[in-house]
GROMACS .gro file of C-alpha atoms in nm:
model
  337
    1VAL     CA    1 -11.404  -3.389   4.621
    2HIS     CA    2 -11.054  -3.450   4.501
    3GLY     CA    3 -10.919  -3.277   4.228
    4GLY     CA    4 -11.226  -3.045   4.164
    5VAL     CA    5 -11.508  -2.814   4.301
    6HIS     CA    6 -11.771  -2.989   4.521
    7PRO     CA    7 -12.111  -2.968   4.330
    8ASN     CA    8 -12.263  -2.798   4.629
    9VAL     CA    9 -12.028  -2.503   4.604
   10ARG     CA   10 -12.109  -2.486   4.218
   11VAL     CA   11 -12.470  -2.456   4.306
   12ARG     CA   12 -12.420  -2.177   4.564
   13HIS     CA   13 -12.202  -1.987   4.301
   14LEU     CA   14 -12.463  -2.024   4.050
   15HIS     CA   15 -12.746  -1.940   4.281
   16ASN     CA   16 -12.542  -1.614   4.392
   17GLN     CA   17 -12.485  -1.504   4.030
   18MET     CA   18 -12.858  -1.537   3.975
   19LEU     CA   19 -12.929  -1.347   4.267
   20HIS     CA   20 -12.699  -1.064   4.172
   21ASP     CA   21 -12.847  -1.061   3.815
   22ALA     CA   22 -13.202  -1.017   3.970
   23ILE     CA   23 -13.077  -0.718   4.175
   24ILE     CA   24 -12.917  -0.564   3.887
   25PHE     CA   25 -13.218  -0.621   3.677
   26HIS     CA   26 -13.450  -0.461   3.946
   27LYS     CA   27 -13.226  -0.182   3.985
   28MET     CA   28 -13.236  -0.099   3.610
   29ARG     CA   29 -13.590  -0.144   3.578
   30GLY     CA   30 -13.651   0.120   3.878
   31LEU     CA   31 -13.448   0.351   3.694
   32GLY     CA   32 -13.633   0.294   3.389
   33SER     CA   33 -13.954   0.372   3.575
   34LEU     CA   34 -13.829   0.682   3.702
   35ILE     CA   35 -13.699   0.816   3.379
   36ALA     CA   36 -14.037   0.728   3.187
   37SER     CA   37 -14.267   0.852   3.465
   38GLU     CA   38 -14.458   1.153   3.382
   39SER     CA   39 -14.469   1.286   3.754
   40SER     CA   40 -14.064   1.250   3.772
   41THR     CA   41 -13.888   1.600   3.745
   42SER     CA   42 -13.617   1.685   3.493
   43GLU     CA   43 -13.358   1.668   3.782
   44GLN     CA   44 -13.483   1.320   3.906
   45LYS     CA   45 -13.467   1.205   3.530
   46LEU     CA   46 -13.115   1.351   3.483
   47GLU     CA   47 -13.006   1.182   3.767
   48ALA     CA   48 -13.148   0.836   3.684
   49LEU     CA   49 -13.012   0.887   3.322
   50SER     CA   50 -12.652   0.970   3.487
   51LYS     CA   51 -12.682   0.646   3.682
   52VAL     CA   52 -12.760   0.435   3.367
   53PHE     CA   53 -12.476   0.575   3.190
   54VAL     CA   54 -12.218   0.508   3.477
   55CYS     CA   55 -12.360   0.158   3.535
   56CYS     CA   56 -12.304   0.055   3.170
   57LEU     CA   57 -11.951   0.206   3.121
   58PRO     CA   58 -11.711  -0.044   3.008
   59SER     CA   59 -11.480   0.065   3.274
   60THR     CA   60 -11.696  -0.060   3.539
   61HIS     CA   61 -11.637  -0.415   3.660
   62GLU     CA   62 -12.003  -0.540   3.580
   63ASN     CA   63 -12.084  -0.337   3.285
   64LYS     CA   64 -12.206  -0.641   3.081
   65ARG     CA   65 -12.458  -0.746   3.331
   66PHE     CA   66 -12.602  -0.382   3.333
   67GLN     CA   67 -12.602  -0.366   2.951
   68ASP     CA   68 -12.786  -0.699   2.930
   69ALA     CA   69 -13.037  -0.579   3.207
   70ALA     CA   70 -13.093  -0.251   3.016
   71VAL     CA   71 -13.178  -0.447   2.709
   72LYS     CA   72 -13.420  -0.670   2.914
   73THR     CA   73 -13.604  -0.380   3.091
   74ASN     CA   74 -13.665  -0.192   2.753
   75MET     CA   75 -13.434   0.076   2.870
   76ILE     CA   76 -13.348   0.170   2.495
   77ASP     CA   77 -13.687   0.248   2.415
   78ILE     CA   78 -13.736   0.460   2.728
   79LEU     CA   79 -13.423   0.646   2.637
   80LEU     CA   80 -13.541   0.700   2.288
   81GLY     CA   81 -13.854   0.837   2.427
   82ILE     CA   82 -13.633   1.099   2.605
   83ILE     CA   83 -13.416   1.174   2.274
   84LEU     CA   84 -13.732   1.211   2.034
   85ARG     CA   85 -13.941   1.427   2.266
   86PRO     CA   86 -13.890   1.789   2.378
   87TYR     CA   87 -13.725   1.727   2.713
   88PRO     CA   88 -13.450   1.966   2.849
   89LYS     CA   89 -13.127   1.936   2.638
   90THR     CA   90 -12.941   1.809   2.944
   91CYS     CA   91 -13.165   1.513   2.948
   92ARG     CA   92 -13.155   1.441   2.595
   93ASN     CA   93 -12.774   1.484   2.595
   94GLN     CA   94 -12.742   1.218   2.893
   95ALA     CA   95 -12.982   0.978   2.738
   96PHE     CA   96 -12.757   0.989   2.426
   97LEU     CA   97 -12.455   0.923   2.642
   98ALA     CA   98 -12.654   0.642   2.808
   99LEU     CA   99 -12.727   0.479   2.489
  100GLY     CA  100 -12.364   0.484   2.400
  101SER     CA  101 -12.275   0.318   2.708
  102ILE     CA  102 -12.549   0.040   2.689
  103SER     CA  103 -12.469  -0.049   2.300
  104PHE     CA  104 -12.075  -0.045   2.336
  105HIS     CA  105 -11.945  -0.378   2.236
  106ASN     CA  106 -12.298  -0.518   2.331
  107GLU     CA  107 -12.440  -0.677   1.989
  108THR     CA  108 -12.806  -0.717   2.111
  109ALA     CA  109 -12.821  -0.350   2.228
  110SER     CA  110 -12.644  -0.236   1.905
  111LEU     CA  111 -12.885  -0.412   1.678
  112ARG     CA  112 -13.189  -0.281   1.852
  113LEU     CA  113 -13.036   0.071   1.856
  114GLY     CA  114 -12.861   0.085   1.544
  115SER     CA  115 -13.129  -0.081   1.322
  116ASN     CA  116 -13.372   0.197   1.458
  117THR     CA  117 -13.437   0.440   1.152
  118ASP     CA  118 -13.618   0.696   1.371
  119PHE     CA  119 -13.313   0.705   1.593
  120VAL     CA  120 -13.058   0.723   1.296
  121HIS     CA  121 -13.263   0.999   1.125
  122HIS     CA  122 -13.270   1.203   1.428
  123VAL     CA  123 -12.912   1.187   1.472
  124CYS     CA  124 -12.869   1.278   1.110
  125PHE     CA  125 -13.113   1.600   1.200
  126VAL     CA  126 -12.882   1.687   1.506
  127LEU     CA  127 -12.559   1.665   1.299
  128SER     CA  128 -12.692   1.842   1.012
  129ASP     CA  129 -12.770   2.171   1.239
  130GLU     CA  130 -12.468   2.354   1.233
  131THR     CA  131 -12.605   2.579   1.520
  132GLU     CA  132 -12.632   2.299   1.721
  133GLN     CA  133 -12.374   2.238   2.014
  134PRO     CA  134 -12.075   2.018   1.934
  135ASP     CA  135 -12.081   1.859   2.277
  136PHE     CA  136 -12.443   1.769   2.200
  137GLN     CA  137 -12.381   1.660   1.858
  138PHE     CA  138 -12.083   1.442   2.007
  139ALA     CA  139 -12.301   1.277   2.233
  140ALA     CA  140 -12.557   1.163   1.940
  141LEU     CA  141 -12.268   1.031   1.716
  142ASN     CA  142 -12.118   0.881   1.994
  143ALA     CA  143 -12.420   0.656   2.053
  144VAL     CA  144 -12.449   0.564   1.667
  145SER     CA  145 -12.064   0.500   1.661
  146ASN     CA  146 -12.113   0.245   1.946
  147THR     CA  147 -12.348   0.044   1.737
  148ALA     CA  148 -12.144   0.073   1.441
  149TYR     CA  149 -11.918  -0.217   1.604
  150CYS     CA  150 -12.185  -0.446   1.499
  151GLU     CA  151 -12.165  -0.455   1.101
  152GLU     CA  152 -12.532  -0.569   1.081
  153VAL     CA  153 -12.629  -0.180   1.128
  154HIS     CA  154 -12.401  -0.045   0.875
  155SER     CA  155 -12.675  -0.070   0.609
  156VAL     CA  156 -12.891   0.193   0.820
  157VAL     CA  157 -12.635   0.420   0.980
  158GLN     CA  158 -12.441   0.477   0.639
  159VAL     CA  159 -12.691   0.743   0.566
  160LEU     CA  160 -12.496   0.967   0.800
  161ILE     CA  161 -12.177   0.967   0.607
  162PRO     CA  162 -12.212   1.274   0.394
  163HIS     CA  163 -12.348   1.477   0.701
  164VAL     CA  164 -12.082   1.373   0.932
  165VAL     CA  165 -11.814   1.450   0.654
  166LYS     CA  166 -11.968   1.789   0.604
  167ARG     CA  167 -11.965   1.845   0.986
  168PHE     CA  168 -11.617   1.755   1.001
  169HIS     CA  169 -11.502   2.016   0.780
  170SER     CA  170 -11.723   2.289   0.927
  171THR     CA  171 -11.630   2.260   1.278
  172ALA     CA  172 -11.324   2.335   1.506
  173HIS     CA  173 -11.450   2.104   1.799
  174LEU     CA  174 -11.148   1.840   1.805
  175LYS     CA  175 -11.346   1.595   2.033
  176LEU     CA  176 -11.652   1.587   1.768
  177LYS     CA  177 -11.400   1.575   1.475
  178GLY     CA  178 -11.243   1.261   1.629
  179GLN     CA  179 -11.563   1.088   1.684
  180ILE     CA  180 -11.639   1.145   1.328
  181VAL     CA  181 -11.315   0.997   1.221
  182THR     CA  182 -11.401   0.682   1.449
  183PHE     CA  183 -11.753   0.653   1.299
  184LEU     CA  184 -11.612   0.662   0.934
  185GLY     CA  185 -11.322   0.421   1.042
  186LEU     CA  186 -11.582   0.163   1.170
  187LEU     CA  187 -11.771   0.173   0.836
  188ALA     CA  188 -11.450   0.151   0.624
  189TYR     CA  189 -11.415  -0.209   0.753
  190ASN     CA  190 -11.743  -0.296   0.559
  191ASN     CA  191 -11.697  -0.346   0.192
  192HIS     CA  192 -12.060  -0.265   0.125
  193CYS     CA  193 -11.996   0.097   0.256
  194ARG     CA  194 -11.704   0.164   0.048
  195ASN     CA  195 -11.867   0.342  -0.238
  196THR     CA  196 -12.063   0.551  -0.019
  197LEU     CA  197 -11.745   0.662   0.163
  198LEU     CA  198 -11.548   0.726  -0.157
  199GLU     CA  199 -11.820   0.918  -0.304
  200ALA     CA  200 -11.821   1.149   0.031
  201ASN     CA  201 -11.439   1.193  -0.044
  202THR     CA  202 -11.336   1.048   0.286
  203LEU     CA  203 -11.002   0.946   0.127
  204ALA     CA  204 -10.896   1.286   0.133
  205LEU     CA  205 -11.007   1.341   0.458
  206PHE     CA  206 -10.804   1.050   0.599
  207GLN     CA  207 -10.515   1.137   0.419
  208SER     CA  208 -10.492   1.488   0.534
  209ILE     CA  209 -10.540   1.370   0.887
  210LEU     CA  210 -10.269   1.116   0.854
  211SER     CA  211 -10.021   1.375   0.726
  212GLY     CA  212 -10.122   1.617   0.989
  213GLN     CA  213 -10.057   1.359   1.297
  214ASN     CA  214 -10.309   1.541   1.544
  215HIS     CA  215 -10.360   1.260   1.794
  216HIS     CA  216 -10.715   1.434   1.872
  217LEU     CA  217 -10.815   1.334   1.513
  218ARG     CA  218 -10.724   0.957   1.555
  219PRO     CA  219 -10.462   0.924   1.260
  220ALA     CA  220 -10.456   0.558   1.345
  221SER     CA  221 -10.817   0.530   1.247
  222ALA     CA  222 -10.733   0.729   0.935
  223ALA     CA  223 -10.443   0.511   0.837
  224LEU     CA  224 -10.657   0.194   0.887
  225SER     CA  225 -10.943   0.352   0.687
  226ILE     CA  226 -10.698   0.438   0.382
  227ALA     CA  227 -10.587   0.074   0.403
  228ASN     CA  228 -10.922  -0.068   0.403
  229LEU     CA  229 -11.037   0.178   0.126
  230GLY     CA  230 -10.755   0.087  -0.100
  231GLY     CA  231 -10.617   0.430  -0.064
  232CYS     CA  232 -10.256   0.337  -0.156
  233HIS     CA  233 -10.394   0.272  -0.530
  234ASP     CA  234 -10.548   0.629  -0.556
  235MET     CA  235 -10.259   0.781  -0.401
  236LYS     CA  236 -10.020   0.622  -0.656
  237SER     CA  237 -10.248   0.703  -0.939
  238LEU     CA  238 -10.257   1.077  -0.841
  239ALA     CA  239  -9.893   1.088  -0.790
  240ASN     CA  240  -9.833   0.933  -1.147
  241ARG     CA  241 -10.062   1.199  -1.302
  242GLU     CA  242  -9.871   1.464  -1.117
  243GLY     CA  243  -9.535   1.326  -1.206
  244ASP     CA  244  -9.445   1.357  -0.826
  245MET     CA  245  -9.352   1.010  -0.655
  246SER     CA  246  -9.176   1.162  -0.372
  247GLN     CA  247  -9.501   1.255  -0.195
  248TYR     CA  248  -9.643   0.919  -0.246
  249ASN     CA  249  -9.340   0.758  -0.096
  250ARG     CA  250  -9.377   0.975   0.199
  251CYS     CA  251  -9.736   0.923   0.245
  252VAL     CA  252  -9.664   0.546   0.243
  253VAL     CA  253  -9.398   0.560   0.494
  254VAL     CA  254  -9.618   0.746   0.737
  255LEU     CA  255  -9.885   0.513   0.669
  256VAL     CA  256  -9.718   0.175   0.714
  257GLU     CA  257  -9.550   0.306   1.049
  258GLN     CA  258  -9.885   0.412   1.185
  259LEU     CA  259 -10.023   0.086   1.097
  260VAL     CA  260  -9.720  -0.105   1.270
  261GLU     CA  261  -9.746   0.115   1.577
  262VAL     CA  262 -10.121   0.032   1.599
  263LEU     CA  263 -10.058  -0.335   1.573
  264ASP     CA  264  -9.774  -0.326   1.810
  265ALA     CA  265  -9.996  -0.188   2.083
  266THR     CA  266 -10.286  -0.410   1.996
  267VAL     CA  267 -10.131  -0.721   2.028
  268ARG     CA  268 -10.011  -0.643   2.347
  269GLY     CA  269 -10.353  -0.550   2.457
  270LEU     CA  270 -10.270  -0.181   2.525
  271ASP     CA  271 -10.473   0.131   2.371
  272TYR     CA  272 -10.352   0.351   2.092
  273PRO     CA  273 -10.216   0.612   2.138
  274TYR     CA  274 -10.124   0.543   2.503
  275GLY     CA  275 -10.377   0.706   2.747
  276SER     CA  276 -10.647   0.753   2.467
  277VAL     CA  277 -10.862   0.447   2.604
  278VAL     CA  278 -10.890   0.361   2.225
  279TYR     CA  279 -10.847  -0.009   2.173
  280TYR     CA  280 -10.834  -0.172   1.835
  281THR     CA  281 -10.885  -0.524   1.739
  282THR     CA  282 -10.599  -0.743   1.605
  283TRP     CA  283 -10.777  -0.927   1.341
  284LYS     CA  284 -10.888  -0.609   1.198
  285VAL     CA  285 -10.573  -0.415   1.213
  286LEU     CA  286 -10.402  -0.730   1.049
  287ARG     CA  287 -10.698  -0.745   0.775
  288SER     CA  288 -10.647  -0.366   0.712
  289ILE     CA  289 -10.268  -0.441   0.659
  290ALA     CA  290 -10.316  -0.725   0.434
  291ASN     CA  291 -10.524  -0.506   0.214
  292ILE     CA  292 -10.218  -0.306   0.129
  293THR     CA  293  -9.953  -0.574   0.084
  294HIS     CA  294  -9.990  -0.646  -0.257
  295ILE     CA  295  -9.810  -0.322  -0.298
  296PRO     CA  296  -9.419  -0.361  -0.334
  297GLU     CA  297  -9.325  -0.044  -0.137
  298VAL     CA  298  -9.564  -0.155   0.155
  299ARG     CA  299  -9.417  -0.522   0.170
  300LYS     CA  300  -9.048  -0.376   0.191
  301LEU     CA  301  -9.139  -0.115   0.471
  302LEU     CA  302  -9.340  -0.388   0.661
  303LEU     CA  303  -9.024  -0.610   0.650
  304GLU     CA  304  -8.806  -0.362   0.763
  305ARG     CA  305  -9.052  -0.289   1.056
  306ASP     CA  306  -9.021  -0.657   1.211
  307MET     CA  307  -9.364  -0.753   1.063
  308LEU     CA  308  -9.262  -1.124   1.053
  309LYS     CA  309  -9.244  -1.096   1.442
  310TYR     CA  310  -9.606  -0.994   1.446
  311ILE     CA  311  -9.725  -1.258   1.209
  312ARG     CA  312  -9.544  -1.522   1.417
  313MET     CA  313  -9.737  -1.415   1.716
  314SER     CA  314 -10.072  -1.400   1.539
  315LEU     CA  315 -10.046  -1.748   1.370
  316GLY     CA  316 -10.065  -1.862   1.748
  317ASN     CA  317 -10.385  -1.679   1.823
  318GLU     CA  318 -10.669  -1.871   1.890
  319ASP     CA  319 -10.913  -1.643   1.677
  320SER     CA  320 -10.920  -1.790   1.317
  321ARG     CA  321 -10.972  -1.450   1.176
  322THR     CA  322 -10.642  -1.323   1.316
  323ARG     CA  323 -10.445  -1.627   1.170
  324ALA     CA  324 -10.609  -1.594   0.835
  325ALA     CA  325 -10.535  -1.223   0.810
  326ALA     CA  326 -10.178  -1.304   0.925
  327LEU     CA  327 -10.134  -1.588   0.672
  328ARG     CA  328 -10.269  -1.336   0.402
  329ILE     CA  329  -9.998  -1.099   0.496
  330LEU     CA  330  -9.735  -1.385   0.484
  331TRP     CA  331  -9.835  -1.510   0.145
  332HIS     CA  332  -9.810  -1.149   0.011
  333ILE     CA  333  -9.458  -1.109   0.169
  334SER     CA  334  -9.341  -1.445   0.042
  335ILE     CA  335  -9.383  -1.300  -0.309
  336ASP     CA  336  -9.051  -1.115  -0.285
  337ASP     CA  337  -8.723  -1.275  -0.270
   0.00000   0.00000   0.00000
């Protein structure tokens, strides 16, 4: 066949894909049976749980296929059965990690897990126990955070907000603190969560992280959250009441610098900060910046940092959300002479 692929080749390729999917499905079903079996030992369950976690990791080549197979084989309910019953903590910890791996950027898995109120309330219980091991709490919150990439679950998981804020202030565990910031940052994109976040005094939390610039605490997520919550307005109001605009001006400079650095990494497909394996979404970063471009000081700082270059790049993006956010920024910037 000239200028194309022979139909028989396409059929063979499709057949090979289906065969490979069937192999993955049976592998995942076998692991699920081992985990759920009353006759398997804790060591066998732990080994199977570890395999599920590794297979679904985003760093693996076929993680999406394994995630889909996990959903189809009812793996989520099997793992919830481990978490909600008195199995050894090592097994429950690994089950939390496996759930986080399965639901990461997988909408079907996220909806099924994040909308499960028994699961969310159990995580709430785990995070509220200040005697609980921080690594175990991290695993639990990581599972919820990975479902929060799907906005449809926010109405359920936002019940955790006051508990994670309290835990942030009571723990010195940097990895757990960073995960809390990530979770709150994901909810900050959703206007329906704004009041709950503000009532929990998250804005002060984000501002303290931004000024501290400890990379373990995800200052980039804090900056995006401030922008999404309209934090510049609150910072300026506070500065006016205290009669000290210098602190406000310093905060705005740090905020804009952080946002532009995140945007620069995101449009180039890089993690931020480098080596963190934390990736942001271009249209979400642009939308966050657009939320504060009505402020003259912000517009001035953005232009000084070559924001027009990023707008030009984004206007050529095939994602309509990216183009819309870029146009919104451009419209605000065009107000100035």
